[in-house]
PDB file of C-alpha atoms in Angstrom:
ATOM      1  CA  UNK A 158      15.482  -2.174   6.711  1.00 32.00           C
ATOM      2  CA  UNK A 159      14.028  -4.608   4.018  1.00 35.00           C
ATOM      3  CA  UNK A 160      10.134  -4.761   3.553  1.00 40.00           C
ATOM      4  CA  UNK A 161       8.715  -7.588   1.477  1.00 43.00           C
ATOM      5  CA  UNK A 162       6.026  -6.724  -1.069  1.00 45.00           C
ATOM      6  CA  UNK A 163       4.408  -9.328  -3.669  1.00 44.00           C
ATOM      7  CA  UNK A 164       3.921  -8.319  -7.200  1.00 45.00           C
ATOM      8  CA  UNK A 165       1.661 -10.420  -9.363  1.00 45.00           C
ATOM      9  CA  UNK A 166       3.025 -11.748 -12.600  1.00 46.00           C
ATOM     10  CA  UNK A 167       1.369 -14.347 -14.852  1.00 49.00           C
ATOM     11  CA  UNK A 168      -0.492 -15.945 -12.031  1.00 52.00           C
ATOM     12  CA  UNK A 169       2.692 -16.219  -9.784  1.00 57.00           C
ATOM     13  CA  UNK A 170       3.584 -14.184  -6.821  1.00 62.00           C
ATOM     14  CA  UNK A 171       7.246 -12.958  -6.751  1.00 65.00           C
ATOM     15  CA  UNK A 172       8.786 -11.414  -3.522  1.00 63.00           C
ATOM     16  CA  UNK A 173      10.417  -7.948  -3.932  1.00 64.00           C
ATOM     17  CA  UNK A 174      12.636  -6.516  -1.502  1.00 62.00           C
ATOM     18  CA  UNK A 175      12.277  -2.805  -0.776  1.00 59.00           C
ATOM     19  CA  UNK A 176      15.147  -0.894   0.464  1.00 63.00           C
ATOM     20  CA  UNK A 177      14.660   1.609   3.356  1.00 62.00           C
ATOM     21  CA  UNK A 178      17.270   3.643   5.095  1.00 68.00           C
ATOM     22  CA  UNK A 179      19.761   2.201   7.113  1.00 77.00           C
ATOM     23  CA  UNK A 180      22.361   3.466   9.379  1.00 81.00           C
ATOM     24  CA  UNK A 181      25.334   1.441  10.528  1.00 87.00           C
ATOM     25  CA  UNK A 182      26.514   1.705  14.038  1.00 91.00           C
ATOM     26  CA  UNK A 183      29.482   0.058  15.822  1.00 92.00           C
ATOM     27  CA  UNK A 184      28.624  -3.222  17.135  1.00 93.00           C
ATOM     28  CA  UNK A 185      28.819  -3.716  20.776  1.00 92.00           C
ATOM     29  CA  UNK A 186      31.486  -6.051  22.004  1.00 91.00           C
ATOM     30  CA  UNK A 187      29.007  -8.356  23.580  1.00 92.00           C
ATOM     31  CA  UNK A 188      26.494  -8.231  20.668  1.00 93.00           C
ATOM     32  CA  UNK A 189      26.233 -11.301  18.144  1.00 94.00           C
ATOM     33  CA  UNK A 190      26.924 -10.101  14.576  1.00 94.00           C
ATOM     34  CA  UNK A 191      23.526 -11.550  13.350  1.00 94.00           C
ATOM     35  CA  UNK A 192      21.593  -9.386  15.888  1.00 95.00           C
ATOM     36  CA  UNK A 193      23.674  -6.537  14.878  1.00 94.00           C
ATOM     37  CA  UNK A 194      22.827  -6.923  11.421  1.00 92.00           C
ATOM     38  CA  UNK A 195      19.144  -7.437  12.376  1.00 92.00           C
ATOM     39  CA  UNK A 196      18.741  -4.469  14.187  1.00 92.00           C
ATOM     40  CA  UNK A 197      20.363  -2.048  11.673  1.00 91.00           C
ATOM     41  CA  UNK A 198      17.922  -3.756   9.169  1.00 87.00           C
ATOM     42  CA  UNK A 199      15.222  -2.683  11.700  1.00 87.00           C
ATOM     43  CA  UNK A 200      16.278   0.792  11.470  1.00 87.00           C
ATOM     44  CA  UNK A 201      18.021   0.904  14.722  1.00 91.00           C
ATOM     45  CA  UNK A 202      20.829   3.863  14.586  1.00 92.00           C
ATOM     46  CA  UNK A 203      22.971   3.532  17.810  1.00 93.00           C
ATOM     47  CA  UNK A 204      23.797   1.065  20.472  1.00 93.00           C
ATOM     48  CA  UNK A 205      21.617   3.076  22.669  1.00 93.00           C
ATOM     49  CA  UNK A 206      18.791   2.632  20.559  1.00 92.00           C
ATOM     50  CA  UNK A 207      19.470  -0.971  20.548  1.00 93.00           C
ATOM     51  CA  UNK A 208      19.587  -1.311  24.035  1.00 91.00           C
ATOM     52  CA  UNK A 209      16.374   0.432  24.386  1.00 90.00           C
ATOM     53  CA  UNK A 210      14.793  -1.756  21.774  1.00 90.00           C
ATOM     54  CA  UNK A 211      16.023  -5.020  23.288  1.00 91.00           C
ATOM     55  CA  UNK A 212      15.257  -4.248  26.890  1.00 89.00           C
ATOM     56  CA  UNK A 213      11.985  -2.076  26.678  1.00 83.00           C
ATOM     57  CA  UNK A 214      10.129  -1.610  29.895  1.00 84.00           C
ATOM     58  CA  UNK A 215       6.783  -0.452  30.998  1.00 84.00           C
ATOM     59  CA  UNK A 216       7.614   3.054  30.248  1.00 82.00           C
ATOM     60  CA  UNK A 217       7.561   2.376  26.560  1.00 80.00           C
ATOM     61  CA  UNK A 218       3.743   1.156  26.733  1.00 82.00           C
ATOM     62  CA  UNK A 219       0.940   3.258  25.982  1.00 85.00           C
ATOM     63  CA  UNK A 220      -1.826   3.881  28.373  1.00 89.00           C
ATOM     64  CA  UNK A 221      -4.649   1.528  27.279  1.00 87.00           C
ATOM     65  CA  UNK A 222      -7.255   3.662  29.006  1.00 89.00           C
ATOM     66  CA  UNK A 223      -6.771   6.317  26.327  1.00 90.00           C
ATOM     67  CA  UNK A 224      -8.276   4.037  23.817  1.00 87.00           C
ATOM     68  CA  UNK A 225     -11.765   5.124  22.705  1.00 87.00           C
ATOM     69  CA  UNK A 226     -14.633   3.657  24.555  1.00 88.00           C
ATOM     70  CA  UNK A 227     -12.325   1.373  26.487  1.00 92.00           C
ATOM     71  CA  UNK A 228     -14.275   1.569  29.792  1.00 95.00           C
ATOM     72  CA  UNK A 229     -17.280  -0.104  28.808  1.00 95.00           C
ATOM     73  CA  UNK A 230     -15.234  -3.168  27.757  1.00 93.00           C
ATOM     74  CA  UNK A 231     -13.122  -3.025  30.944  1.00 95.00           C
ATOM     75  CA  UNK A 232     -16.467  -3.131  33.256  1.00 97.00           C
ATOM     76  CA  UNK A 233     -17.936  -5.825  31.075  1.00 97.00           C
ATOM     77  CA  UNK A 234     -14.825  -8.004  31.823  1.00 96.00           C
ATOM     78  CA  UNK A 235     -14.852  -7.264  35.265  1.00 97.00           C
ATOM     79  CA  UNK A 236     -18.650  -8.012  35.748  1.00 97.00           C
ATOM     80  CA  UNK A 237     -17.901 -11.452  33.912  1.00 97.00           C
ATOM     81  CA  UNK A 238     -14.887 -12.205  36.316  1.00 97.00           C
ATOM     82  CA  UNK A 239     -17.143 -11.290  39.271  1.00 97.00           C
ATOM     83  CA  UNK A 240     -20.026 -13.475  38.171  1.00 97.00           C
ATOM     84  CA  UNK A 241     -17.733 -16.503  37.211  1.00 96.00           C
ATOM     85  CA  UNK A 242     -18.829 -16.279  33.648  1.00 97.00           C
ATOM     86  CA  UNK A 243     -17.212 -18.548  30.818  1.00 97.00           C
ATOM     87  CA  UNK A 244     -14.986 -16.210  28.539  1.00 97.00           C
ATOM     88  CA  UNK A 245     -13.900 -16.984  25.059  1.00 97.00           C
ATOM     89  CA  UNK A 246     -10.917 -15.225  23.704  1.00 97.00           C
ATOM     90  CA  UNK A 247     -11.513 -15.258  20.061  1.00 94.00           C
ATOM     91  CA  UNK A 248      -8.017 -14.581  18.292  1.00 92.00           C
ATOM     92  CA  UNK A 249      -6.664 -14.902  14.852  1.00 87.00           C
ATOM     93  CA  UNK A 250      -4.522 -17.661  13.507  1.00 86.00           C
ATOM     94  CA  UNK A 251      -1.462 -15.615  13.007  1.00 88.00           C
ATOM     95  CA  UNK A 252       1.491 -15.058  14.921  1.00 89.00           C
ATOM     96  CA  UNK A 253       0.338 -11.870  16.899  1.00 89.00           C
ATOM     97  CA  UNK A 254      -3.123 -13.307  16.988  1.00 90.00           C
ATOM     98  CA  UNK A 255      -2.034 -16.263  18.681  1.00 93.00           C
ATOM     99  CA  UNK A 256       0.121 -14.503  20.979  1.00 94.00           C
ATOM    100  CA  UNK A 257      -2.440 -11.946  22.015  1.00 94.00           C
ATOM    101  CA  UNK A 258      -4.952 -14.767  22.764  1.00 96.00           C
ATOM    102  CA  UNK A 259      -2.354 -16.700  24.998  1.00 96.00           C
ATOM    103  CA  UNK A 260      -1.651 -13.521  26.798  1.00 96.00           C
ATOM    104  CA  UNK A 261      -5.233 -12.380  27.274  1.00 96.00           C
ATOM    105  CA  UNK A 262      -6.310 -15.974  28.243  1.00 97.00           C
ATOM    106  CA  UNK A 263      -3.523 -16.453  30.712  1.00 97.00           C
ATOM    107  CA  UNK A 264      -4.156 -13.146  32.311  1.00 96.00           C
ATOM    108  CA  UNK A 265      -7.904 -13.877  32.804  1.00 97.00           C
ATOM    109  CA  UNK A 266      -7.056 -17.204  34.066  1.00 97.00           C
ATOM    110  CA  UNK A 267      -4.774 -15.683  36.748  1.00 97.00           C
ATOM    111  CA  UNK A 268      -7.936 -13.731  37.905  1.00 96.00           C
ATOM    112  CA  UNK A 269      -9.952 -16.975  38.340  1.00 95.00           C
ATOM    113  CA  UNK A 270     -11.854 -16.930  35.052  1.00 96.00           C
ATOM    114  CA  UNK A 271     -12.845 -19.892  32.962  1.00 96.00           C
ATOM    115  CA  UNK A 272     -11.090 -18.557  29.877  1.00 97.00           C
ATOM    116  CA  UNK A 273     -11.130 -20.456  26.770  1.00 97.00           C
ATOM    117  CA  UNK A 274      -9.502 -19.514  23.431  1.00 96.00           C
ATOM    118  CA  UNK A 275     -10.918 -19.938  19.711  1.00 95.00           C
ATOM    119  CA  UNK A 276      -8.592 -19.680  16.918  1.00 93.00           C
ATOM    120  CA  UNK A 277     -10.271 -19.905  13.527  1.00 89.00           C
ATOM    121  CA  UNK A 278      -8.953 -22.157  10.934  1.00 84.00           C
ATOM    122  CA  UNK A 279      -7.221 -20.258   8.311  1.00 83.00           C
ATOM    123  CA  UNK A 280      -8.312 -22.605   5.625  1.00 83.00           C
ATOM    124  CA  UNK A 281     -11.912 -23.263   6.503  1.00 85.00           C
ATOM    125  CA  UNK A 282     -12.972 -19.958   8.373  1.00 82.00           C
ATOM    126  CA  UNK A 283     -10.788 -17.380   7.111  1.00 78.00           C
ATOM    127  CA  UNK A 284      -9.598 -14.059   8.673  1.00 78.00           C
ATOM    128  CA  UNK A 285     -11.588 -12.360  11.464  1.00 80.00           C
ATOM    129  CA  UNK A 286     -15.012 -13.262  12.964  1.00 88.00           C
ATOM    130  CA  UNK A 287     -17.112 -15.973  11.619  1.00 88.00           C
ATOM    131  CA  UNK A 288     -20.780 -16.347  11.983  1.00 91.00           C
ATOM    132  CA  UNK A 289     -20.681 -20.128  12.485  1.00 93.00           C
ATOM    133  CA  UNK A 290     -18.056 -19.837  15.072  1.00 93.00           C
ATOM    134  CA  UNK A 291     -19.863 -17.116  17.001  1.00 93.00           C
ATOM    135  CA  UNK A 292     -23.065 -19.172  17.256  1.00 95.00           C
ATOM    136  CA  UNK A 293     -20.910 -22.230  18.457  1.00 95.00           C
ATOM    137  CA  UNK A 294     -19.312 -20.143  21.053  1.00 96.00           C
ATOM    138  CA  UNK A 295     -22.470 -18.745  22.290  1.00 95.00           C
ATOM    139  CA  UNK A 296     -23.461 -22.281  23.506  1.00 96.00           C
ATOM    140  CA  UNK A 297     -20.442 -22.308  25.786  1.00 96.00           C
ATOM    141  CA  UNK A 298     -19.404 -18.915  26.724  1.00 97.00           C
ATOM    142  CA  UNK A 299     -21.038 -15.967  28.085  1.00 95.00           C
ATOM    143  CA  UNK A 300     -18.622 -13.227  26.918  1.00 96.00           C
ATOM    144  CA  UNK A 301     -16.489 -13.109  23.941  1.00 95.00           C
ATOM    145  CA  UNK A 302     -13.504 -10.839  23.839  1.00 94.00           C
ATOM    146  CA  UNK A 303     -11.624 -10.569  20.524  1.00 92.00           C
ATOM    147  CA  UNK A 304      -8.037  -9.707  19.869  1.00 91.00           C
ATOM    148  CA  UNK A 305      -6.266  -9.137  16.786  1.00 85.00           C
ATOM    149  CA  UNK A 306      -9.292  -9.587  14.551  1.00 82.00           C
ATOM    150  CA  UNK A 307      -9.447  -6.046  12.978  1.00 64.00           C
ATOM    151  CA  UNK A 308     -13.072  -6.036  13.448  1.00 69.00           C
ATOM    152  CA  UNK A 309     -15.089  -4.006  10.881  1.00 78.00           C
ATOM    153  CA  UNK A 310     -18.067  -6.468  10.760  1.00 77.00           C
ATOM    154  CA  UNK A 311     -20.623  -4.626  12.480  1.00 82.00           C
ATOM    155  CA  UNK A 312     -23.183  -7.336  12.169  1.00 85.00           C
ATOM    156  CA  UNK A 313     -21.020 -10.064  13.454  1.00 85.00           C
ATOM    157  CA  UNK A 314     -19.943  -7.936  16.462  1.00 83.00           C
ATOM    158  CA  UNK A 315     -23.816  -7.450  17.011  1.00 84.00           C
ATOM    159  CA  UNK A 316     -24.492 -10.925  17.040  1.00 84.00           C
TER     160      UNK A 316
END
């Protein structure tokens, strides 16, 4: 597998490929060559591992109720749904943040919620929670749920 790292050199960044252990396995007959190479680069070691990786099911998921202090969050979201509160899903602007925001807001809407998504501007608001955005959201949402925000700013969470 190849990882990409950045090294700073005279005010310029240069990509450096880092090599990890790769194990070649025979390409299944119905698998495109490009996919086979990608799976090998990803660290897949056999056709069986490839099948499990590409066709993952619910058995591969961890139980979210094992997360520390998850029940107060679950109960608050349930209360918001029952009360018909407007919810804000505050995501991050990167690919997993956008996807997580879409998935959660779609699920909330399927439960009848007025769920709106807020994705901060990468260039104007930066990564994570933003005080100005929180104050704006407070004007239209009763509950804000963050996804993919790596929250460590306790003061902003309190706000």
